[in-house]
């Protein structure tokens, strides 16, 4: 199981994953921290990696899957260093969020669930970000962009790239 993960993530990263598990495995309730720190290393938590963590922690893989799919912080698909989150909530949707997403995908050169060739960006559609007054909204890392004009989505990428 580990050798396949090494092929996917490199030995260095899997050693870091093992170190995280070893550091926190005896702490009760540390599953969230473990998954967070592992995702910091691997950038996402595919099912094979979840199975590996479950095996190391001697717990059912379904428990890991439950946590990884419950929190939007975790991703089961690869992510870029910068995740572009496009809100698809009602307020944003009616203000052309779909068009914004399509334009961003085109500019970055990825489909949803893909990572740009340089590993920099990926795009995700998310539910209401709680900033409906600023609709349509896009969040990149810690930065929130509101009242976006679909014609000017390139400016967002310029800002977060600089
Ligand atoms: S619908 Fe987009 S922020 Fe609420």
Short mmCIF file of N, CA and C and ligand atoms in Angstrom, two decimals:
data_model
loop_
_atom_site.label_atom_id
_atom_site.label_comp_id
_atom_site.label_asym_id
_atom_site.label_seq_id
_atom_site.Cartn_x
_atom_site.Cartn_y
_atom_site.Cartn_z
N UNK A 1 0.83 -1.20 0.00
CA UNK A 1 0.00 0.00 0.00
C UNK A 1 0.88 1.26 0.00
N UNK A 2 1.92 1.24 0.83
CA UNK A 2 2.77 2.43 0.95
C UNK A 2 3.54 2.71 -0.34
N UNK A 3 4.03 1.63 -0.99
CA UNK A 3 4.85 1.85 -2.19
C UNK A 3 4.05 2.55 -3.29
N UNK A 4 2.77 2.22 -3.40
CA UNK A 4 1.93 2.90 -4.39
C UNK A 4 1.80 4.38 -4.05
N UNK A 5 1.68 4.65 -2.76
CA UNK A 5 1.56 6.05 -2.33
C UNK A 5 2.87 6.80 -2.53
N UNK A 6 4.00 6.09 -2.37
CA UNK A 6 5.31 6.72 -2.62
C UNK A 6 5.40 7.13 -4.09
N UNK A 7 4.91 6.23 -4.97
CA UNK A 7 4.91 6.55 -6.41
C UNK A 7 4.11 7.82 -6.67
N UNK A 8 3.02 7.94 -5.95
CA UNK A 8 2.13 9.09 -6.16
C UNK A 8 2.65 10.37 -5.51
N UNK A 9 3.20 10.23 -4.31
CA UNK A 9 3.53 11.43 -3.53
C UNK A 9 5.03 11.64 -3.26
N UNK A 10 5.87 10.73 -3.59
CA UNK A 10 7.31 10.70 -3.30
C UNK A 10 7.59 10.16 -1.89
N UNK A 11 8.79 9.61 -1.75
CA UNK A 11 9.20 9.04 -0.47
C UNK A 11 9.28 10.13 0.61
N UNK A 12 9.78 11.27 0.20
CA UNK A 12 9.94 12.38 1.15
C UNK A 12 8.59 12.77 1.78
N UNK A 13 7.58 12.88 0.93
CA UNK A 13 6.27 13.27 1.45
C UNK A 13 5.67 12.17 2.33
N UNK A 14 5.84 10.93 1.89
CA UNK A 14 5.26 9.84 2.69
C UNK A 14 5.99 9.70 4.03
N UNK A 15 7.27 10.02 4.05
CA UNK A 15 7.99 10.02 5.33
C UNK A 15 7.41 11.10 6.24
N UNK A 16 7.08 12.24 5.64
CA UNK A 16 6.46 13.33 6.42
C UNK A 16 5.08 12.90 6.92
N UNK A 17 4.33 12.19 6.08
CA UNK A 17 3.01 11.69 6.49
C UNK A 17 3.17 10.73 7.68
N UNK A 18 4.13 9.82 7.57
CA UNK A 18 4.37 8.86 8.66
C UNK A 18 4.74 9.60 9.95
N UNK A 19 5.52 10.67 9.81
CA UNK A 19 5.95 11.43 10.99
C UNK A 19 4.75 12.08 11.67
N UNK A 20 3.83 12.62 10.86
CA UNK A 20 2.61 13.24 11.42
C UNK A 20 1.81 12.20 12.19
N UNK A 21 1.62 11.05 11.57
CA UNK A 21 0.82 10.00 12.22
C UNK A 21 1.50 9.56 13.52
N UNK A 22 2.82 9.37 13.46
CA UNK A 22 3.54 8.92 14.66
C UNK A 22 3.44 9.96 15.78
N UNK A 23 3.48 11.23 15.40
CA UNK A 23 3.46 12.29 16.42
C UNK A 23 2.11 12.38 17.14
N UNK A 24 1.03 12.15 16.38
CA UNK A 24 -0.29 12.41 16.99
C UNK A 24 -1.11 11.16 17.29
N UNK A 25 -0.61 9.98 16.91
CA UNK A 25 -1.47 8.80 16.99
C UNK A 25 -1.93 8.46 18.41
N UNK A 26 -1.14 8.81 19.41
CA UNK A 26 -1.54 8.47 20.78
C UNK A 26 -2.46 9.53 21.39
N UNK A 27 -2.61 10.66 20.72
CA UNK A 27 -3.45 11.72 21.29
C UNK A 27 -4.92 11.47 20.95
N UNK A 28 -5.76 11.37 21.98
CA UNK A 28 -7.18 11.15 21.70
C UNK A 28 -7.78 12.33 20.95
N UNK A 29 -8.61 12.03 19.99
CA UNK A 29 -9.30 13.09 19.24
C UNK A 29 -8.42 13.85 18.28
N UNK A 30 -7.29 13.27 17.91
CA UNK A 30 -6.35 14.02 17.06
C UNK A 30 -6.56 13.75 15.56
N UNK A 31 -7.63 13.03 15.23
CA UNK A 31 -7.82 12.68 13.82
C UNK A 31 -7.88 13.90 12.90
N UNK A 32 -8.60 14.93 13.33
CA UNK A 32 -8.71 16.14 12.50
C UNK A 32 -7.34 16.77 12.27
N UNK A 33 -6.56 16.84 13.34
CA UNK A 33 -5.22 17.44 13.22
C UNK A 33 -4.37 16.60 12.28
N UNK A 34 -4.46 15.29 12.44
CA UNK A 34 -3.67 14.41 11.57
C UNK A 34 -4.04 14.63 10.11
N UNK A 35 -5.34 14.64 9.82
CA UNK A 35 -5.76 14.81 8.42
C UNK A 35 -5.35 16.18 7.88
N UNK A 36 -5.46 17.19 8.73
CA UNK A 36 -5.07 18.54 8.32
C UNK A 36 -3.58 18.59 7.99
N UNK A 37 -2.78 18.02 8.86
CA UNK A 37 -1.32 18.08 8.64
C UNK A 37 -0.90 17.19 7.47
N UNK A 38 -1.58 16.05 7.31
CA UNK A 38 -1.26 15.20 6.16
C UNK A 38 -1.63 15.93 4.87
N UNK A 39 -2.78 16.58 4.87
CA UNK A 39 -3.17 17.30 3.65
C UNK A 39 -2.21 18.47 3.37
N UNK A 40 -1.64 19.07 4.40
CA UNK A 40 -0.63 20.11 4.18
C UNK A 40 0.54 19.54 3.38
N UNK A 41 0.83 18.26 3.60
CA UNK A 41 1.96 17.62 2.92
C UNK A 41 1.57 17.18 1.51
N UNK A 42 0.40 16.54 1.38
CA UNK A 42 0.04 15.90 0.11
C UNK A 42 -0.90 16.76 -0.74
N UNK A 43 -1.46 17.80 -0.15
CA UNK A 43 -2.41 18.74 -0.76
C UNK A 43 -3.81 18.17 -0.96
N UNK A 44 -3.96 16.85 -0.87
CA UNK A 44 -5.31 16.28 -0.91
C UNK A 44 -5.28 14.89 -0.28
N UNK A 45 -6.47 14.36 -0.05
CA UNK A 45 -6.57 13.09 0.67
C UNK A 45 -7.31 12.05 -0.17
N UNK A 46 -6.63 11.47 -1.15
CA UNK A 46 -7.32 10.45 -1.94
C UNK A 46 -7.68 9.24 -1.07
N UNK A 47 -8.60 8.43 -1.55
CA UNK A 47 -9.09 7.30 -0.76
C UNK A 47 -7.95 6.34 -0.37
N UNK A 48 -6.99 6.12 -1.28
CA UNK A 48 -5.89 5.20 -0.95
C UNK A 48 -5.10 5.72 0.24
N UNK A 49 -4.90 7.03 0.28
CA UNK A 49 -4.17 7.62 1.40
C UNK A 49 -5.01 7.53 2.68
N UNK A 50 -6.29 7.71 2.56
CA UNK A 50 -7.17 7.57 3.73
C UNK A 50 -7.07 6.15 4.29
N UNK A 51 -7.04 5.18 3.38
CA UNK A 51 -6.94 3.77 3.83
C UNK A 51 -5.63 3.54 4.57
N UNK A 52 -4.58 4.14 4.06
CA UNK A 52 -3.27 4.00 4.69
C UNK A 52 -3.28 4.61 6.10
N UNK A 53 -3.85 5.80 6.21
CA UNK A 53 -3.92 6.46 7.52
C UNK A 53 -4.76 5.61 8.48
N UNK A 54 -5.87 5.08 7.98
CA UNK A 54 -6.75 4.25 8.81
C UNK A 54 -6.00 3.02 9.30
N UNK A 55 -5.24 2.43 8.40
CA UNK A 55 -4.47 1.23 8.75
C UNK A 55 -3.44 1.56 9.83
N UNK A 56 -2.75 2.68 9.66
CA UNK A 56 -1.75 3.09 10.65
C UNK A 56 -2.38 3.41 12.00
N UNK A 57 -3.58 3.98 11.95
CA UNK A 57 -4.24 4.38 13.20
C UNK A 57 -5.12 3.27 13.77
N UNK A 58 -5.17 2.17 13.02
CA UNK A 58 -6.00 1.03 13.44
C UNK A 58 -7.44 1.45 13.69
N UNK A 59 -8.00 2.11 12.70
CA UNK A 59 -9.41 2.50 12.79
C UNK A 59 -10.07 2.24 11.43
N UNK A 60 -11.39 2.16 11.40
CA UNK A 60 -12.05 1.90 10.11
C UNK A 60 -11.81 3.03 9.12
N UNK A 61 -11.55 2.66 7.86
CA UNK A 61 -11.33 3.68 6.82
C UNK A 61 -12.58 4.54 6.66
N UNK A 62 -13.73 3.98 6.95
CA UNK A 62 -14.98 4.74 6.80
C UNK A 62 -15.01 5.95 7.74
N UNK A 63 -14.33 5.84 8.85
CA UNK A 63 -14.30 6.98 9.79
C UNK A 63 -13.49 8.13 9.20
N UNK A 64 -12.37 7.78 8.59
CA UNK A 64 -11.54 8.81 7.95
C UNK A 64 -12.31 9.44 6.80
N UNK A 65 -12.94 8.58 6.00
CA UNK A 65 -13.71 9.07 4.86
C UNK A 65 -14.81 10.03 5.33
N UNK A 66 -15.47 9.65 6.42
CA UNK A 66 -16.54 10.48 6.97
C UNK A 66 -16.05 11.88 7.32
N UNK A 67 -14.89 11.95 7.95
CA UNK A 67 -14.33 13.25 8.35
C UNK A 67 -13.86 14.02 7.09
N UNK A 68 -13.17 13.31 6.20
CA UNK A 68 -12.60 13.97 5.01
C UNK A 68 -13.68 14.53 4.09
N UNK A 69 -14.85 13.91 4.09
CA UNK A 69 -15.91 14.40 3.22
C UNK A 69 -16.85 15.38 3.94
N UNK A 70 -16.81 15.39 5.27
CA UNK A 70 -17.69 16.30 6.02
C UNK A 70 -17.17 17.73 5.98
N UNK A 71 -15.88 17.90 6.14
CA UNK A 71 -15.30 19.25 6.20
C UNK A 71 -14.84 19.70 4.81
N UNK A 72 -15.30 20.88 4.41
CA UNK A 72 -14.94 21.35 3.08
C UNK A 72 -13.45 21.69 2.99
N UNK A 73 -12.80 21.78 4.15
CA UNK A 73 -11.37 22.07 4.15
C UNK A 73 -10.59 20.96 3.45
N UNK A 74 -11.12 19.73 3.56
CA UNK A 74 -10.41 18.59 2.98
C UNK A 74 -10.84 18.36 1.54
N UNK A 75 -9.90 17.88 0.74
CA UNK A 75 -10.21 17.60 -0.65
C UNK A 75 -9.79 16.18 -1.00
N UNK A 76 -10.63 15.50 -1.76
CA UNK A 76 -10.30 14.14 -2.20
C UNK A 76 -9.66 14.15 -3.59
N UNK A 77 -9.61 15.34 -4.18
CA UNK A 77 -8.99 15.46 -5.51
C UNK A 77 -7.81 16.44 -5.41
N UNK A 78 -6.85 16.35 -6.35
CA UNK A 78 -5.67 17.22 -6.28
C UNK A 78 -6.05 18.70 -6.28
N UNK A 79 -5.27 19.48 -5.55
CA UNK A 79 -5.48 20.92 -5.48
C UNK A 79 -4.20 21.64 -5.87
N UNK A 80 -4.38 22.82 -6.45
CA UNK A 80 -3.21 23.64 -6.74
C UNK A 80 -2.73 24.32 -5.46
N UNK A 81 -1.58 25.00 -5.56
CA UNK A 81 -1.10 25.75 -4.38
C UNK A 81 -2.12 26.82 -4.00
N UNK A 82 -2.80 27.35 -5.03
CA UNK A 82 -3.86 28.33 -4.76
C UNK A 82 -5.18 27.75 -5.28
N UNK A 83 -6.14 27.66 -4.38
CA UNK A 83 -7.45 27.13 -4.78
C UNK A 83 -8.39 28.30 -5.04
N UNK A 84 -8.91 28.35 -6.25
CA UNK A 84 -9.85 29.41 -6.62
C UNK A 84 -11.26 28.88 -6.35
N UNK A 85 -11.92 29.45 -5.34
CA UNK A 85 -13.25 28.98 -4.98
C UNK A 85 -14.30 29.93 -5.54
N UNK A 86 -15.13 29.40 -6.41
CA UNK A 86 -16.18 30.21 -7.02
C UNK A 86 -17.49 29.85 -6.36
N UNK A 87 -18.13 30.86 -5.76
CA UNK A 87 -19.40 30.61 -5.06
C UNK A 87 -20.51 30.34 -6.07
N UNK A 88 -21.26 29.27 -5.79
CA UNK A 88 -22.39 28.94 -6.68
C UNK A 88 -23.71 29.07 -5.94
N UNK A 89 -23.70 29.78 -4.81
CA UNK A 89 -24.94 30.01 -4.07
C UNK A 89 -25.90 30.85 -4.91
N UNK A 90 -27.12 30.92 -4.48
CA UNK A 90 -28.16 31.57 -5.30
C UNK A 90 -27.80 33.01 -5.68
N UNK A 91 -27.38 33.81 -4.69
CA UNK A 91 -27.08 35.22 -4.97
C UNK A 91 -25.97 35.35 -6.01
N UNK A 92 -24.97 34.50 -5.91
CA UNK A 92 -23.87 34.56 -6.87
C UNK A 92 -24.28 33.97 -8.21
N UNK A 93 -25.06 32.90 -8.14
CA UNK A 93 -25.50 32.25 -9.38
C UNK A 93 -26.25 33.22 -10.29
N UNK A 94 -27.17 33.98 -9.68
CA UNK A 94 -27.96 34.90 -10.52
C UNK A 94 -27.11 36.08 -11.03
N UNK A 95 -25.95 36.25 -10.45
CA UNK A 95 -25.06 37.32 -10.93
C UNK A 95 -23.90 36.75 -11.74
N UNK A 96 -24.18 35.69 -12.46
CA UNK A 96 -23.28 35.14 -13.48
C UNK A 96 -22.05 34.40 -12.93
N UNK A 97 -22.23 33.74 -11.77
CA UNK A 97 -21.10 32.98 -11.20
C UNK A 97 -20.63 31.87 -12.15
N UNK A 98 -21.57 31.28 -12.85
CA UNK A 98 -21.22 30.18 -13.76
C UNK A 98 -20.28 30.69 -14.86
N UNK A 99 -20.62 31.87 -15.37
CA UNK A 99 -19.80 32.48 -16.42
C UNK A 99 -18.40 32.80 -15.87
N UNK A 100 -18.37 33.30 -14.65
CA UNK A 100 -17.08 33.62 -14.01
C UNK A 100 -16.24 32.36 -13.89
N UNK A 101 -16.88 31.29 -13.46
CA UNK A 101 -16.14 30.02 -13.30
C UNK A 101 -15.59 29.55 -14.65
N UNK A 102 -16.43 29.61 -15.69
CA UNK A 102 -15.99 29.15 -17.01
C UNK A 102 -14.82 30.00 -17.52
N UNK A 103 -14.90 31.29 -17.30
CA UNK A 103 -13.82 32.18 -17.75
C UNK A 103 -12.53 31.90 -16.98
N UNK A 104 -12.67 31.67 -15.67
CA UNK A 104 -11.48 31.37 -14.87
C UNK A 104 -10.85 30.05 -15.33
N UNK A 105 -11.69 29.07 -15.59
CA UNK A 105 -11.18 27.77 -16.06
C UNK A 105 -10.39 27.94 -17.35
N UNK A 106 -10.96 28.78 -18.23
CA UNK A 106 -10.31 29.02 -19.51
C UNK A 106 -8.98 29.73 -19.32
N UNK A 107 -8.97 30.75 -18.49
CA UNK A 107 -7.74 31.53 -18.27
C UNK A 107 -6.64 30.68 -17.63
N UNK A 108 -7.05 29.85 -16.67
CA UNK A 108 -6.06 29.01 -15.97
C UNK A 108 -5.69 27.81 -16.83
N UNK A 109 -6.63 27.39 -17.67
CA UNK A 109 -6.38 26.24 -18.53
C UNK A 109 -6.62 24.92 -17.83
N UNK A 110 -7.65 24.87 -16.99
CA UNK A 110 -7.98 23.62 -16.30
C UNK A 110 -9.49 23.37 -16.34
N UNK A 111 -9.83 22.10 -16.15
CA UNK A 111 -11.22 21.75 -15.91
C UNK A 111 -11.37 21.63 -14.40
N UNK A 112 -12.58 21.56 -13.93
CA UNK A 112 -12.79 21.39 -12.49
C UNK A 112 -12.15 20.09 -12.04
N UNK A 113 -11.48 20.12 -10.88
CA UNK A 113 -10.86 18.90 -10.38
C UNK A 113 -9.46 18.69 -10.93
N UNK A 114 -9.02 19.60 -11.81
CA UNK A 114 -7.66 19.51 -12.35
C UNK A 114 -6.77 20.58 -11.72
N UNK A 115 -5.48 20.38 -11.85
CA UNK A 115 -4.52 21.37 -11.36
C UNK A 115 -3.77 21.92 -12.56
N UNK A 116 -3.50 23.22 -12.58
CA UNK A 116 -2.78 23.82 -13.71
C UNK A 116 -1.41 23.16 -13.86
N UNK A 117 -0.88 23.21 -15.07
CA UNK A 117 0.36 22.51 -15.37
C UNK A 117 1.50 22.90 -14.43
N UNK A 118 1.52 24.15 -13.98
CA UNK A 118 2.58 24.59 -13.07
C UNK A 118 2.26 24.29 -11.60
N UNK A 119 1.12 23.63 -11.37
CA UNK A 119 0.77 23.26 -9.99
C UNK A 119 0.23 24.42 -9.17
N UNK A 120 0.04 25.56 -9.81
CA UNK A 120 -0.31 26.77 -9.06
C UNK A 120 -1.81 26.85 -8.71
N UNK A 121 -2.68 26.56 -9.68
CA UNK A 121 -4.11 26.80 -9.45
C UNK A 121 -4.98 25.57 -9.65
N UNK A 122 -6.05 25.53 -8.89
CA UNK A 122 -7.17 24.63 -9.18
C UNK A 122 -8.44 25.41 -8.87
N UNK A 123 -9.54 24.95 -9.44
CA UNK A 123 -10.81 25.66 -9.27
C UNK A 123 -11.84 24.75 -8.61
N UNK A 124 -12.57 25.32 -7.68
CA UNK A 124 -13.64 24.57 -7.03
C UNK A 124 -14.89 25.43 -6.96
N UNK A 125 -16.01 24.77 -7.15
CA UNK A 125 -17.29 25.45 -6.94
C UNK A 125 -17.69 25.21 -5.49
N UNK A 126 -18.09 26.26 -4.80
CA UNK A 126 -18.46 26.10 -3.39
C UNK A 126 -19.85 26.69 -3.14
N UNK A 127 -20.44 26.26 -2.05
CA UNK A 127 -21.75 26.81 -1.69
C UNK A 127 -21.57 28.18 -1.07
N UNK A 128 -22.68 28.84 -0.77
CA UNK A 128 -22.66 30.21 -0.26
C UNK A 128 -21.52 30.46 0.73
N UNK A 129 -20.74 31.49 0.44
CA UNK A 129 -19.59 31.82 1.27
C UNK A 129 -19.95 32.81 2.37
N UNK A 130 -21.24 33.15 2.44
CA UNK A 130 -21.70 34.04 3.51
C UNK A 130 -21.41 35.50 3.24
N UNK A 131 -21.16 35.83 1.99
CA UNK A 131 -20.89 37.23 1.65
C UNK A 131 -21.80 37.64 0.49
N UNK A 132 -23.06 37.25 0.59
CA UNK A 132 -24.01 37.43 -0.53
C UNK A 132 -24.12 38.89 -0.98
N UNK A 133 -23.92 39.84 -0.04
CA UNK A 133 -23.98 41.26 -0.40
C UNK A 133 -22.90 41.63 -1.40
N UNK A 134 -21.88 40.78 -1.50
CA UNK A 134 -20.78 41.06 -2.44
C UNK A 134 -20.88 40.21 -3.71
N UNK A 135 -21.99 39.51 -3.87
CA UNK A 135 -22.13 38.59 -5.01
C UNK A 135 -21.93 39.31 -6.34
N UNK A 136 -21.26 38.63 -7.24
CA UNK A 136 -20.69 37.29 -7.19
C UNK A 136 -19.31 37.28 -6.51
N UNK A 137 -19.05 36.22 -5.78
CA UNK A 137 -17.86 36.16 -4.94
C UNK A 137 -16.92 35.02 -5.36
N UNK A 138 -15.63 35.35 -5.32
CA UNK A 138 -14.58 34.35 -5.55
C UNK A 138 -13.58 34.48 -4.42
N UNK A 139 -13.13 33.38 -3.87
CA UNK A 139 -12.13 33.41 -2.81
C UNK A 139 -10.89 32.65 -3.29
N UNK A 140 -9.73 33.28 -3.11
CA UNK A 140 -8.48 32.61 -3.43
C UNK A 140 -7.61 32.68 -2.18
N UNK A 141 -7.34 31.54 -1.58
CA UNK A 141 -6.60 31.53 -0.32
C UNK A 141 -7.35 32.35 0.72
N UNK A 142 -6.69 33.38 1.26
CA UNK A 142 -7.31 34.21 2.30
C UNK A 142 -8.01 35.43 1.70
N UNK A 143 -7.87 35.60 0.39
CA UNK A 143 -8.41 36.82 -0.25
C UNK A 143 -9.80 36.61 -0.84
N UNK A 144 -10.68 37.55 -0.54
CA UNK A 144 -12.04 37.49 -1.07
C UNK A 144 -12.22 38.57 -2.12
N UNK A 145 -12.78 38.17 -3.25
CA UNK A 145 -13.08 39.13 -4.32
C UNK A 145 -14.58 39.17 -4.52
N UNK A 146 -15.16 40.37 -4.42
CA UNK A 146 -16.60 40.49 -4.57
C UNK A 146 -17.00 41.43 -5.68
N UNK A 147 -18.30 41.42 -5.99
CA UNK A 147 -18.86 42.28 -7.04
C UNK A 147 -18.06 42.13 -8.33
N UNK A 148 -17.76 40.91 -8.67
CA UNK A 148 -16.88 40.66 -9.81
C UNK A 148 -17.60 40.83 -11.13
N UNK A 149 -16.94 41.50 -12.03
CA UNK A 149 -17.43 41.60 -13.40
C UNK A 149 -16.82 40.43 -14.17
N UNK A 150 -17.66 39.56 -14.73
CA UNK A 150 -17.13 38.38 -15.44
C UNK A 150 -16.08 38.73 -16.50
N UNK A 151 -16.21 39.95 -17.06
CA UNK A 151 -15.24 40.34 -18.10
C UNK A 151 -13.83 40.52 -17.51
N UNK A 152 -13.76 40.75 -16.19
CA UNK A 152 -12.47 41.10 -15.60
C UNK A 152 -11.87 40.04 -14.67
N UNK A 153 -12.22 38.80 -14.89
CA UNK A 153 -11.71 37.76 -13.98
C UNK A 153 -10.18 37.64 -14.02
N UNK A 154 -9.61 38.09 -15.15
CA UNK A 154 -8.15 38.03 -15.27
C UNK A 154 -7.46 38.83 -14.18
N UNK A 155 -8.12 39.91 -13.75
CA UNK A 155 -7.52 40.76 -12.70
C UNK A 155 -7.35 39.99 -11.39
N UNK A 156 -8.28 39.09 -11.11
CA UNK A 156 -8.17 38.29 -9.89
C UNK A 156 -6.89 37.46 -9.95
N UNK A 157 -6.69 36.81 -11.09
CA UNK A 157 -5.51 35.94 -11.22
C UNK A 157 -4.23 36.76 -11.16
N UNK A 158 -4.26 37.96 -11.74
CA UNK A 158 -3.07 38.82 -11.68
C UNK A 158 -2.76 39.19 -10.24
N UNK A 159 -3.82 39.55 -9.49
CA UNK A 159 -3.61 39.95 -8.09
C UNK A 159 -3.04 38.82 -7.25
N UNK A 160 -3.58 37.63 -7.39
CA UNK A 160 -3.12 36.54 -6.53
C UNK A 160 -1.81 35.93 -7.03
N UNK A 161 -1.41 36.30 -8.24
CA UNK A 161 -0.14 35.78 -8.75
C UNK A 161 1.02 36.69 -8.40
N UNK A 162 0.71 37.94 -8.05
CA UNK A 162 1.81 38.88 -7.82
C UNK A 162 2.38 38.76 -6.40
S1 LIG B 1 -24.45 33.12 -2.56
FE1 LIG B 1 -22.38 33.60 -2.92
S2 LIG B 1 -21.75 34.45 -1.06
FE2 LIG B 1 -23.78 33.85 -0.65
#
